[in-house]
């Protein structure tokens, strides 16, 4: 689970201001501020899994996903080796 400090560290590692992160995640700047502070009006704010996964994708250079199914993992193949998928075949990479 991503906490407020991890979220802030992620944003800074990307070299983005809060507004930049908001634009790329499709959120309002104020939401980014809540995530980084960890609370809103004294109530704890949790970073949703969808935002965590979007952060991961953005970190990997993925900007768009076309919805195609992803290749199955090696674990799903009951231990049989399978070459890693080329990310450009499953997502748009900058």
Short mmCIF file of C-alpha atoms in Angstrom, two decimals:
data_model
loop_
_atom_site.label_atom_id
_atom_site.label_comp_id
_atom_site.label_asym_id
_atom_site.label_seq_id
_atom_site.Cartn_x
_atom_site.Cartn_y
_atom_site.Cartn_z
CA UNK A 1 0.00 0.00 0.00
CA UNK A 2 1.34 3.42 -0.96
CA UNK A 3 1.40 5.91 1.91
CA UNK A 4 1.55 9.69 1.74
CA UNK A 5 5.33 9.84 2.05
CA UNK A 6 5.82 7.22 -0.66
CA UNK A 7 3.42 9.09 -2.92
CA UNK A 8 5.29 12.37 -2.42
CA UNK A 9 8.62 10.62 -3.01
CA UNK A 10 7.24 9.06 -6.21
CA UNK A 11 6.04 12.43 -7.51
CA UNK A 12 9.36 14.10 -6.74
CA UNK A 13 11.30 11.23 -8.32
CA UNK A 14 9.36 11.92 -11.51
CA UNK A 15 10.46 15.57 -11.32
CA UNK A 16 6.85 16.77 -11.23
CA UNK A 17 5.10 19.51 -9.36
CA UNK A 18 1.78 18.61 -7.73
CA UNK A 19 -0.09 20.09 -10.71
CA UNK A 20 1.93 17.92 -13.12
CA UNK A 21 1.08 14.76 -11.16
CA UNK A 22 -2.58 15.79 -11.01
CA UNK A 23 -2.73 16.31 -14.77
CA UNK A 24 -1.05 12.98 -15.54
CA UNK A 25 -3.19 11.03 -13.07
CA UNK A 26 -6.41 12.77 -14.12
CA UNK A 27 -6.97 14.23 -10.66
CA UNK A 28 -7.32 17.68 -9.18
CA UNK A 29 -4.28 19.27 -7.58
CA UNK A 30 -6.14 19.38 -4.27
CA UNK A 31 -6.46 15.56 -4.29
CA UNK A 32 -2.69 15.27 -4.76
CA UNK A 33 -2.27 17.56 -1.76
CA UNK A 34 -4.57 15.34 0.33
CA UNK A 35 -2.64 12.23 -0.71
CA UNK A 36 0.66 13.84 0.24
CA UNK A 37 -0.63 15.19 3.53
CA UNK A 38 -2.29 11.88 4.40
CA UNK A 39 -5.47 13.42 5.75
CA UNK A 40 -8.35 15.68 4.88
CA UNK A 41 -10.07 17.65 7.60
CA UNK A 42 -8.55 15.37 10.22
CA UNK A 43 -9.67 12.16 8.48
CA UNK A 44 -7.16 9.72 7.04
CA UNK A 45 -6.93 9.71 3.25
CA UNK A 46 -6.00 6.43 1.59
CA UNK A 47 -4.47 6.34 -1.86
CA UNK A 48 -6.67 4.07 -4.00
CA UNK A 49 -5.17 1.03 -5.67
CA UNK A 50 -6.07 2.50 -9.05
CA UNK A 51 -3.87 5.52 -8.32
CA UNK A 52 -1.04 3.28 -7.07
CA UNK A 53 -1.18 1.28 -10.29
CA UNK A 54 -1.30 4.44 -12.39
CA UNK A 55 1.82 5.65 -10.57
CA UNK A 56 3.54 2.36 -11.41
CA UNK A 57 2.53 2.61 -15.07
CA UNK A 58 3.71 6.22 -15.33
CA UNK A 59 7.01 5.25 -13.68
CA UNK A 60 7.46 2.62 -16.37
CA UNK A 61 6.77 5.12 -19.14
CA UNK A 62 3.29 3.82 -19.96
CA UNK A 63 1.03 6.74 -20.88
CA UNK A 64 -1.88 4.93 -22.54
CA UNK A 65 -3.33 1.43 -22.36
CA UNK A 66 -5.53 0.12 -25.13
CA UNK A 67 -7.32 -2.50 -23.02
CA UNK A 68 -5.86 -5.56 -24.70
CA UNK A 69 -5.27 -8.51 -22.35
CA UNK A 70 -1.77 -8.66 -20.97
CA UNK A 71 0.42 -11.72 -21.57
CA UNK A 72 0.10 -14.36 -18.90
CA UNK A 73 2.90 -14.50 -16.35
CA UNK A 74 5.33 -17.39 -16.06
CA UNK A 75 3.62 -18.36 -12.80
CA UNK A 76 0.33 -18.68 -14.66
CA UNK A 77 1.99 -21.08 -17.09
CA UNK A 78 2.67 -23.61 -14.30
CA UNK A 79 6.39 -22.96 -14.28
CA UNK A 80 6.97 -23.17 -18.03
CA UNK A 81 9.36 -20.47 -19.25
CA UNK A 82 7.95 -17.81 -21.52
CA UNK A 83 9.79 -14.77 -22.90
CA UNK A 84 8.84 -11.43 -21.43
CA UNK A 85 6.42 -9.40 -23.51
CA UNK A 86 7.63 -6.35 -25.34
CA UNK A 87 5.88 -3.44 -23.53
CA UNK A 88 5.36 -1.63 -26.81
CA UNK A 89 3.02 -4.42 -27.92
CA UNK A 90 0.70 -3.96 -24.94
CA UNK A 91 0.88 -0.25 -24.20
CA UNK A 92 1.94 3.04 -25.61
CA UNK A 93 5.37 3.92 -24.24
CA UNK A 94 6.84 7.41 -24.40
#
